[in-house]
Each structure stands twice: as C-alpha cells, then as structure tokens.
Amino acid sequence: MQNNQQQLHRGLSERHIRLMALGAAIGVGLFLGSANAIKLAGPGILLAYLLGGGAIFIIMRALGEMAVHNPVAGSFSRYARDYLGPLSGYLTGWNYWFLWLVTCVAEITAVGVYMQVWFPESQQWVWALAALIAMGSVNLITVKAYGEFEFWFAMIKVVTIVVMILAGLGMIVFGFGNHGVATGISNLWAHGGFFPNGAQGVLMSLQMVMFAYLGVEMIGLTAGEAANPQKSIPDAINSVFWRIVIFYVGALFVILSLYPWNELGTTGSPFVMTFERMGIREAAGIINFVVLTAALSSCNGGIFSTGRMLYNLAQQKQAPALFANTSPGGVPRAAILVSVVVLLFGVVLNYLAPAKVFVWVTSISTFGAIWTWGVILVSHMKFRAKLSAEERAKLAFKMPMYPVASWVALAFLVLVVGLMAYFPDTRVALYVGPAFLILLVVLYFAAGLNKRDSAVAQGA
C-alpha cells in the first residue's frame, strides 16, 4: 500500500500539457508588463522576443530529449542529479521551488489589485488570500482537475490574444475601427527607426523578455504524470514554441503597428485601446478579467511546480520523507500544503516591500530560471556523453544541431546574466540568487546529505 501511495497518477492528456506550458509562458507580463520592455527597445523588442524564443526552443528540445527517454517526476532536478551529481540535483530542485514561490507571491498580490478594480472598497489581502486558497484547493484534488483548470485559464488568454491580433490586422490592412482608413505599419519605423535606442535598447530588454518565457520548462515536470509522454511531450514542445512566437511577436507586432512605441504605457493598456477601437465599450473590464485569469493561471502552475519539485526531492531523500507521500488520487498533498503555507508568509512580505518589489521579483525569478535552463543544457550534454553511438541513434526525440545549439544557448544565458549585473535595478538578483544557492550548499553539508549521497553512490 505504501508503494501505491508514493506514485503520481498519469492523468494529464496531451491537450492539458500543451495548454499548461502555453498558459505558463503567456502571463500578465504580455498584457501589462510589455510596455516597460517596449520603452527600452522600441519596435526592436520584436527581435528580442525572437532571440529569446530561439534560445528557449533549444533548451526545451534538450529537456524534451531527456524527458522522452526517461519520463520522471522532478524532471530537470532528477536529470541534474543523474548526470551532474547529487548536489546539482539538490540545488536545482530547491532553487526551482524558491523561484516559483517568489513568482507566486507577485501573482497572488496581483489578483488583489485586479479585483479592486471591480470592488474598490474591498481589502486587497482578502482577494490575495482567496486566490491562494482556491488555487491550492484545485491542486489538492487530482492532477486531472488541475489540468482542466489550467486548460481553460490558458484558453481564455489565447482566445483574447487571437481576437486582438485578428482585429489589429483588420485595422492595419482594411481600416476596421479607423473609418475605413488602413493604418499600415509605418509606426514600426516612423518614430526614431526600428531600433530607436540602438542595439543597447534591445540588449537592455532581454532580461524582461526572458522573464516572460519563464514557465515553459514546466512541460518537463508533467512527464511523470503524462498519460503518453512519448507522444505528448514532443508534440507539446514543438507546438508551444511556435505558438509563443506567434502570440508574443504577433501581438506586439500588431500593437507596435497601431500605436507609436513612445506613447505606449502612457494611455493605458494597448489591449484595452485596441478593443475600444473595435467598439467594445467594456474593453477595460474584459482585459481586467483576462489578466485576473492570467495571474490565477500562473499561481496555479506555480503551486503545481513547487509541489512536484518537493515530491521529487523527497524521493531523492533531499527533503523530508513526508513530502514523498501521495493521496489515493496520486497528489503529493503534503508537498503542496507546505508550499501554500510558505506563500501565506510571502504575501505578507510582499505588502511590506518597497515600490520596486516587482523589478526585484522578476530579476530574482529570472536568475532562478536561467540557472534551471543552464542546468538543463549542461545535464543534456552529460546525458549525451554517457550514451553509446547506438543509443544516440535510437533516441526518439533528438535535439537538432547538437552540440553547437547547446553552446549558443549557454552563451546567450551568460549574456543575459551579464546584462542583469550591468543594470542597478536587476543587479539585486545576482546578490539574492547566488546567496540562496550558497545557503543551500551550507545546509546540504550541514545535514550530512553529502555523506549519505556518497554512500548511496558507492553502494550502487
């Protein structure tokens, strides 16, 4: 009976996994936060998203190759342990848990802000708490229930973006909503050129751009609960990349064509403005609903990720054994509950933090994501090195252009870290992120995990 209670259930279908990864990557940043990146790069932000998307595709193909070959819960943390050593798996798992806690704090707080648009007299903390309880409860039922919620949350965002893109193209080409006068795309270069702030502007925006892609690696965490990982993981990875490029680049192409880049962020959300030009008076309310579901979706995915990562760490005996237990429905409830409890403290801290907390949160989260992505790439290199020529030939989901693509993606991640160090507002991440990793290393040796892992390795 104990063995049965330590197994996750394969209750996630292909449509769940595909929309989960898409929903995690298309978050509040696109609807509200993209204006900050546009201010830095102007229309050149389109190039920044393409560059970031290319790097993410390489990382996801590396992860996909390992996930199809060995579909396990914990994914990249387990692969780091197997191919880079127990300490790497430990650091990657706990770092990813911390990353999503930090991100969830921002999303939960955002829910309170959005609800106050409709209920201005209400207390913000009440809505934040309600969101945490609701999403925590969804994750505690069954993985299929989580998958269904995430599917429909993601669908709302996707439909909104598709409608906005189609409506915008109608204005650009046919003049819909503009008295029949086609707007064209001259705004892409009419206000200081396509790169108004030069190459430096594009480079400065990369940190925000990469934060927008945080979450796509969640596909790897679903491998242990996917009904058919050999089919669903490759399909999800290949389709999600193109969908993200279309939704991010497509939506921003339309927005930057319709409105001068240097006016965005001064007159409200460009999504609201576009819907209002279509004659939809309730545009502000619609977009508020969409960003509300986007925040709930990110919180939902974050609780899922933290729970599965704690479960994996407990299975590897790098977290309390209690977290390795699952409910009869295959849900790691103890792991989920402890994450929710920690998030309660996080919400309080978020209210006490200064105005720059969002920049800090995105920077710390981006550092955590870059660490995770870098570990995926290096783990994949070690994974390939351990395979014989015959085994490599039999791989079901090969990464293209290996190993050149891997080195290019690693160089890109190093560039982003260098840019974070260059700018004062994002430099805080390079203090907090490494400090947390150092703390984890100290705890690892203080708890004697190094000796136990060494003994296990010798016994094997």
XYZ file of C-alpha atoms in Angstrom:
460
model
C 0.000 0.000 0.000
C 2.839 2.364 0.822
C 4.302 1.964 -2.653
C 0.973 2.835 -4.230
C 0.748 5.949 -2.114
C 4.094 7.173 -3.389
C 3.178 7.187 -7.055
C 1.879 10.077 -9.129
C -1.001 9.302 -11.496
C -0.678 9.762 -15.248
C -3.812 11.881 -15.556
C -2.602 14.665 -17.877
C -3.648 14.403 -21.512
C -1.863 15.970 -24.474
C -4.242 18.952 -24.571
C -3.628 19.596 -20.850
C 0.163 19.594 -21.270
C 0.127 21.735 -24.396
C -2.072 24.435 -22.872
C -0.317 24.260 -19.489
C 3.054 25.206 -20.942
C 1.482 27.826 -23.166
C -0.502 29.280 -20.272
C 2.561 29.416 -18.019
C 4.543 31.357 -20.613
C 1.773 33.783 -21.627
C 1.262 35.636 -18.389
C 0.469 39.042 -17.003
C 3.707 40.372 -18.490
C 2.324 40.348 -22.025
C -0.865 42.218 -21.113
C 0.568 44.749 -18.667
C 4.352 44.420 -18.427
C 5.319 44.541 -22.104
C 5.156 48.355 -22.094
C 8.318 48.527 -19.939
C 10.284 46.370 -22.375
C 8.973 48.406 -25.328
C 10.235 51.619 -23.698
C 13.737 50.159 -23.692
C 13.862 48.634 -27.179
C 11.067 50.311 -29.159
C 9.873 48.162 -32.097
C 13.201 46.317 -31.782
C 11.548 44.400 -28.932
C 10.267 42.053 -31.652
C 13.872 40.967 -32.297
C 14.457 40.499 -28.558
C 11.469 38.148 -28.297
C 12.641 36.189 -31.346
C 16.160 35.806 -29.913
C 14.786 34.746 -26.532
C 12.341 32.367 -28.206
C 15.151 30.750 -30.182
C 17.185 30.124 -27.028
C 14.141 28.709 -25.243
C 13.460 26.346 -28.160
C 16.982 24.895 -27.880
C 16.588 24.479 -24.107
C 13.192 22.819 -24.473
C 14.443 20.395 -27.122
C 17.311 19.407 -24.795
C 14.814 18.855 -21.964
C 12.420 17.041 -24.292
C 15.072 14.582 -25.417
C 15.773 13.583 -21.817
C 12.085 13.620 -20.772
C 11.035 11.274 -23.572
C 13.991 8.970 -22.855
C 13.269 8.955 -19.097
C 9.853 10.479 -18.154
C 10.060 11.032 -14.378
C 8.634 13.457 -11.837
C 11.041 16.220 -10.951
C 12.406 16.233 -14.480
C 15.427 18.553 -14.712
C 16.219 18.194 -10.993
C 16.366 14.413 -11.431
C 18.437 14.725 -14.602
C 20.847 17.098 -12.836
C 21.241 14.502 -10.076
C 21.749 11.640 -12.537
C 24.197 13.377 -14.878
C 25.844 16.156 -12.825
C 25.739 14.695 -9.311
C 23.516 14.749 -6.176
C 24.469 18.308 -5.177
C 23.421 19.683 -8.585
C 20.066 17.915 -8.362
C 19.562 19.244 -4.838
C 20.432 22.831 -5.803
C 18.297 22.767 -8.945
C 15.259 21.330 -7.177
C 15.268 23.723 -4.232
C 16.170 26.679 -6.456
C 13.161 25.947 -8.702
C 10.914 25.648 -5.658
C 12.115 29.070 -4.458
C 11.746 30.551 -7.958
C 8.050 29.670 -8.143
C 7.363 30.792 -4.582
C 8.762 34.222 -5.432
C 6.761 34.346 -8.663
C 3.545 33.169 -6.980
C 3.825 35.914 -4.362
C 3.721 38.518 -7.135
C 0.822 36.795 -8.919
C -1.290 36.393 -5.779
C -0.792 40.033 -4.896
C -1.720 40.983 -8.466
C -5.060 39.185 -8.057
C -5.894 41.534 -5.185
C -5.032 44.562 -7.331
C -7.220 43.397 -10.243
C -10.203 42.606 -8.005
C -10.054 46.099 -6.523
C -10.887 47.468 -9.974
C -14.359 45.981 -9.540
C -14.532 46.193 -5.739
C -12.581 49.356 -4.832
C -13.790 49.345 -1.221
C -12.534 45.829 -0.535
C -9.264 44.872 1.128
C -6.563 43.696 -1.259
C -5.266 40.990 1.099
C -8.694 39.308 1.188
C -8.599 38.606 -2.559
C -4.956 37.520 -2.417
C -5.797 35.038 0.336
C -8.901 33.818 -1.519
C -6.827 33.224 -4.670
C -4.219 31.250 -2.734
C -6.858 29.071 -1.038
C -8.715 28.486 -4.332
C -5.660 27.516 -6.368
C -4.238 25.465 -3.513
C -7.527 23.546 -3.285
C -7.549 22.842 -7.032
C -4.062 21.363 -6.790
C -5.081 19.163 -3.844
C -7.916 17.373 -5.680
C -6.413 15.411 -8.590
C -3.865 16.205 -11.252
C -6.658 15.956 -13.844
C -8.610 18.693 -12.020
C -5.513 20.881 -12.070
C -5.047 20.151 -15.773
C -8.657 21.125 -16.569
C -8.439 24.428 -14.688
C -5.144 25.261 -16.342
C -6.521 24.321 -19.766
C -9.417 26.782 -19.516
C -7.326 29.523 -17.881
C -4.890 29.269 -20.788
C -7.709 29.131 -23.330
C -9.067 32.492 -22.106
C -5.683 34.138 -22.669
C -5.163 32.508 -26.048
C -8.604 33.497 -27.374
C -8.123 37.101 -26.194
C -4.761 37.383 -27.947
C -6.052 35.783 -31.163
C -9.030 38.164 -31.285
C -6.727 41.130 -30.640
C -4.315 40.038 -33.394
C -7.106 39.491 -35.937
C -8.816 42.785 -35.036
C -5.498 44.616 -35.219
C -4.666 43.144 -38.612
C -8.124 44.261 -39.760
C -7.255 47.840 -38.761
C -3.787 47.647 -40.322
C -4.913 46.219 -43.663
C -8.565 47.254 -44.077
C -9.037 50.154 -41.658
C -11.608 48.433 -39.430
C -12.318 50.685 -36.446
C -10.464 53.534 -38.164
C -13.197 54.813 -40.512
C -12.037 52.504 -43.281
C -8.550 54.020 -43.453
C -5.870 51.333 -43.265
C -3.309 52.289 -40.613
C -0.436 50.348 -42.213
C 2.731 49.510 -40.280
C 4.692 52.754 -40.590
C 4.690 53.150 -36.788
C 7.339 50.422 -36.728
C 9.946 52.862 -38.068
C 8.368 56.339 -38.072
C 9.412 57.332 -34.533
C 13.175 57.123 -34.436
C 13.541 53.976 -36.515
C 13.040 50.272 -35.788
C 15.866 50.454 -33.226
C 15.291 53.913 -31.698
C 17.608 53.172 -28.765
C 20.097 51.173 -30.824
C 21.396 47.701 -30.044
C 21.778 48.706 -26.398
C 18.000 49.099 -26.075
C 17.408 45.571 -27.372
C 20.058 44.157 -25.022
C 18.600 46.043 -22.068
C 15.183 44.474 -22.715
C 16.424 40.863 -22.781
C 16.100 40.323 -19.031
C 12.395 41.278 -19.135
C 11.904 39.220 -22.282
C 13.380 36.088 -20.682
C 11.183 36.579 -17.606
C 8.196 36.409 -19.958
C 9.298 32.918 -21.080
C 9.631 31.623 -17.509
C 7.374 28.604 -17.107
C 7.771 26.791 -20.425
C 10.100 24.293 -18.723
C 7.038 23.135 -16.744
C 6.452 20.650 -19.574
C 9.299 18.628 -18.094
C 7.573 18.428 -14.702
C 4.480 16.914 -16.337
C 6.467 13.939 -17.710
C 5.812 11.856 -14.591
C 2.042 12.422 -14.881
C 1.553 12.471 -18.659
C -0.697 9.701 -19.979
C 1.556 9.197 -23.025
C 4.827 11.116 -22.541
C 6.464 9.667 -25.670
C 3.827 11.423 -27.794
C 2.579 14.346 -25.710
C 5.967 15.792 -24.670
C 7.420 16.139 -28.227
C 4.123 17.473 -29.612
C 3.811 19.999 -26.786
C 7.400 21.232 -27.073
C 7.301 21.668 -30.859
C 3.918 23.385 -30.933
C 4.389 25.577 -27.873
C 7.467 27.264 -29.309
C 5.644 28.344 -32.459
C 2.572 29.385 -30.530
C 4.575 31.525 -28.132
C 6.409 33.215 -31.005
C 3.114 33.878 -32.787
C 1.328 35.143 -29.687
C 4.147 37.302 -28.334
C 5.667 38.530 -31.580
C 2.311 38.603 -33.381
C 0.534 40.545 -30.631
C 3.385 43.027 -30.211
C 3.719 43.445 -33.994
C 0.058 44.482 -34.150
C 0.331 46.786 -31.119
C 3.511 48.480 -32.347
C 1.989 48.927 -35.814
C -1.166 50.550 -34.453
C 0.383 52.836 -31.841
C 3.650 54.817 -31.677
C 6.022 52.886 -29.418
C 6.913 56.007 -27.406
C 3.259 56.563 -26.442
C 2.602 53.057 -25.119
C 2.230 52.849 -21.373
C 1.099 56.466 -21.100
C -2.549 55.978 -22.079
C -3.413 52.574 -20.595
C -3.078 49.025 -21.836
C -2.696 48.710 -25.633
C -5.022 45.716 -25.468
C -7.749 47.891 -23.942
C -7.183 50.600 -26.567
C -7.420 48.084 -29.411
C -10.695 46.589 -28.161
C -12.137 50.058 -27.577
C -11.354 50.998 -31.189
C -13.326 47.909 -32.208
C -16.320 49.479 -30.469
C -16.251 47.261 -27.384
C -17.020 49.660 -24.528
C -16.394 47.052 -21.859
C -12.809 46.608 -23.073
C -11.225 47.601 -19.749
C -13.394 45.119 -17.851
C -12.641 42.339 -20.346
C -8.873 42.838 -20.146
C -9.055 43.063 -16.347
C -10.805 39.670 -16.363
C -8.152 38.241 -18.682
C -5.202 39.447 -16.585
C -7.006 38.144 -13.494
C -7.194 34.668 -15.036
C -3.570 35.053 -16.194
C -2.457 35.708 -12.612
C -4.564 32.801 -11.295
C -3.136 30.563 -14.019
C 0.440 31.428 -13.074
C -0.329 30.862 -9.390
C -1.996 27.541 -10.223
C 1.033 26.427 -12.236
C 3.416 27.640 -9.553
C 1.749 25.592 -6.818
C 1.801 22.560 -9.129
C 5.518 23.058 -9.812
C 6.541 23.580 -6.187
C 4.578 20.527 -5.075
C 6.096 18.237 -7.715
C 9.600 19.503 -7.077
C 9.328 18.883 -3.317
C 7.926 15.417 -4.075
C 10.917 14.673 -6.294
C 13.409 15.994 -3.719
C 11.807 13.807 -1.032
C 12.043 10.776 -3.319
C 15.764 11.525 -3.657
C 15.948 11.885 0.163
C 16.915 15.556 -0.179
C 13.721 16.802 1.522
C 11.642 15.385 4.419
C 10.236 11.926 3.587
C 6.701 13.181 4.329
C 6.708 15.068 1.016
C 7.110 11.815 -0.940
C 3.665 10.591 0.142
C 0.705 10.992 -2.191
C -3.050 10.839 -1.732
C -5.106 7.925 -3.139
C -5.621 10.201 -6.169
C -1.861 10.442 -6.736
C -1.472 14.025 -5.449
C 1.562 14.995 -3.287
C -0.633 16.842 -0.775
C 1.940 17.414 1.958
C 4.353 18.954 -0.563
C 1.606 21.214 -1.931
C 0.368 22.272 1.515
C 3.810 23.337 2.766
C 4.260 25.479 -0.362
C 0.874 27.127 0.227
C 1.767 27.828 3.867
C 5.069 29.443 2.845
C 3.181 31.548 0.302
C 0.998 32.929 3.116
C 4.127 34.486 4.644
C 5.202 35.646 1.205
C 2.005 37.593 0.666
C 2.566 39.475 3.933
C 6.167 40.248 2.998
C 5.052 41.476 -0.410
C 2.839 44.137 1.163
C 5.704 45.315 3.354
C 8.203 45.532 0.478
C 9.108 48.792 -1.285
C 7.707 50.004 -4.598
C 10.468 48.311 -6.600
C 9.365 44.863 -5.454
C 8.122 43.877 -8.939
C 11.517 44.569 -10.514
C 13.186 42.622 -7.712
C 10.793 39.705 -8.092
C 11.224 39.491 -11.867
C 15.014 39.724 -11.513
C 15.241 37.002 -8.851
C 12.850 34.789 -10.815
C 14.835 35.344 -13.998
C 18.072 34.335 -12.230
C 16.376 31.181 -10.946
C 15.064 30.403 -14.421
C 18.476 30.975 -16.034
C 20.071 28.616 -13.508
C 17.420 25.994 -14.347
C 17.817 26.459 -18.110
C 21.613 26.315 -17.845
C 21.422 23.105 -15.798
C 19.108 21.574 -18.416
C 21.637 22.296 -21.173
C 24.667 21.019 -19.224
C 22.750 17.941 -17.997
C 21.806 17.177 -21.590
C 25.446 17.381 -22.682
C 26.417 14.898 -19.954
C 23.435 12.715 -20.867
C 24.583 12.562 -24.498
C 28.176 11.844 -23.464
C 27.068 8.772 -21.481
C 25.223 7.239 -24.437
C 26.841 4.906 -26.913
C 26.651 5.693 -30.634
C 23.951 3.051 -30.977
C 21.909 4.538 -28.119
C 22.198 8.038 -29.575
C 20.933 6.757 -32.928
C 17.856 5.281 -31.229
C 16.812 8.487 -29.408
C 13.129 9.109 -30.113
C 13.201 12.937 -29.883
C 16.633 14.164 -30.917
C 17.741 17.712 -30.260
C 18.645 19.438 -33.558
C 22.113 20.889 -34.273
C 23.689 19.336 -31.195
C 26.151 20.354 -29.689
C 26.511 23.741 -31.454
C 22.979 24.786 -30.497
C 23.651 23.971 -26.841
C 26.754 26.169 -26.694
C 24.941 29.033 -28.452
C 22.068 28.845 -25.944
C 24.502 28.738 -22.991
C 26.330 31.797 -24.342
C 23.003 33.605 -24.642
C 22.155 32.834 -20.995
C 25.583 34.136 -19.902
C 24.862 37.339 -21.846
C 21.560 37.818 -20.003
C 23.282 37.338 -16.625
C 25.910 39.889 -17.635
C 23.174 42.369 -18.551
C 21.475 41.792 -15.197
C 24.768 42.620 -13.476
C 25.152 45.786 -15.561
C 21.852 47.428 -14.541
C 21.354 48.511 -10.898
C 17.650 47.597 -10.722
C 18.267 43.975 -11.756
C 21.612 43.564 -10.001
C 19.804 42.608 -6.771
C 19.042 39.201 -8.336
C 22.765 38.459 -8.532
C 23.004 39.032 -4.798
C 19.874 37.149 -3.695
C 20.064 34.271 -6.188
C 23.671 33.165 -5.517
C 23.226 33.854 -1.775
C 20.309 31.409 -1.738
C 22.401 28.812 -3.595
C 25.253 29.251 -1.077
C 22.756 28.791 1.780
C 21.536 25.578 0.144
C 25.115 24.281 -0.163
C 25.743 25.012 3.540
C 22.535 23.178 4.504
C 23.440 20.265 2.227
C 26.747 19.666 4.018
C 25.415 20.578 7.474
C 22.670 17.959 7.151
C 25.208 15.342 6.067
C 23.471 14.803 2.727
C 26.850 14.717 1.003
C 27.954 11.700 3.074
C 24.681 9.880 2.561
C 24.692 10.532 -1.203
C 28.306 9.335 -1.376
C 27.412 6.158 0.496
C 24.444 5.540 -1.807
C 26.671 6.030 -4.874
C 29.264 3.555 -3.525
C 26.526 1.054 -2.733
C 25.178 1.344 -6.267
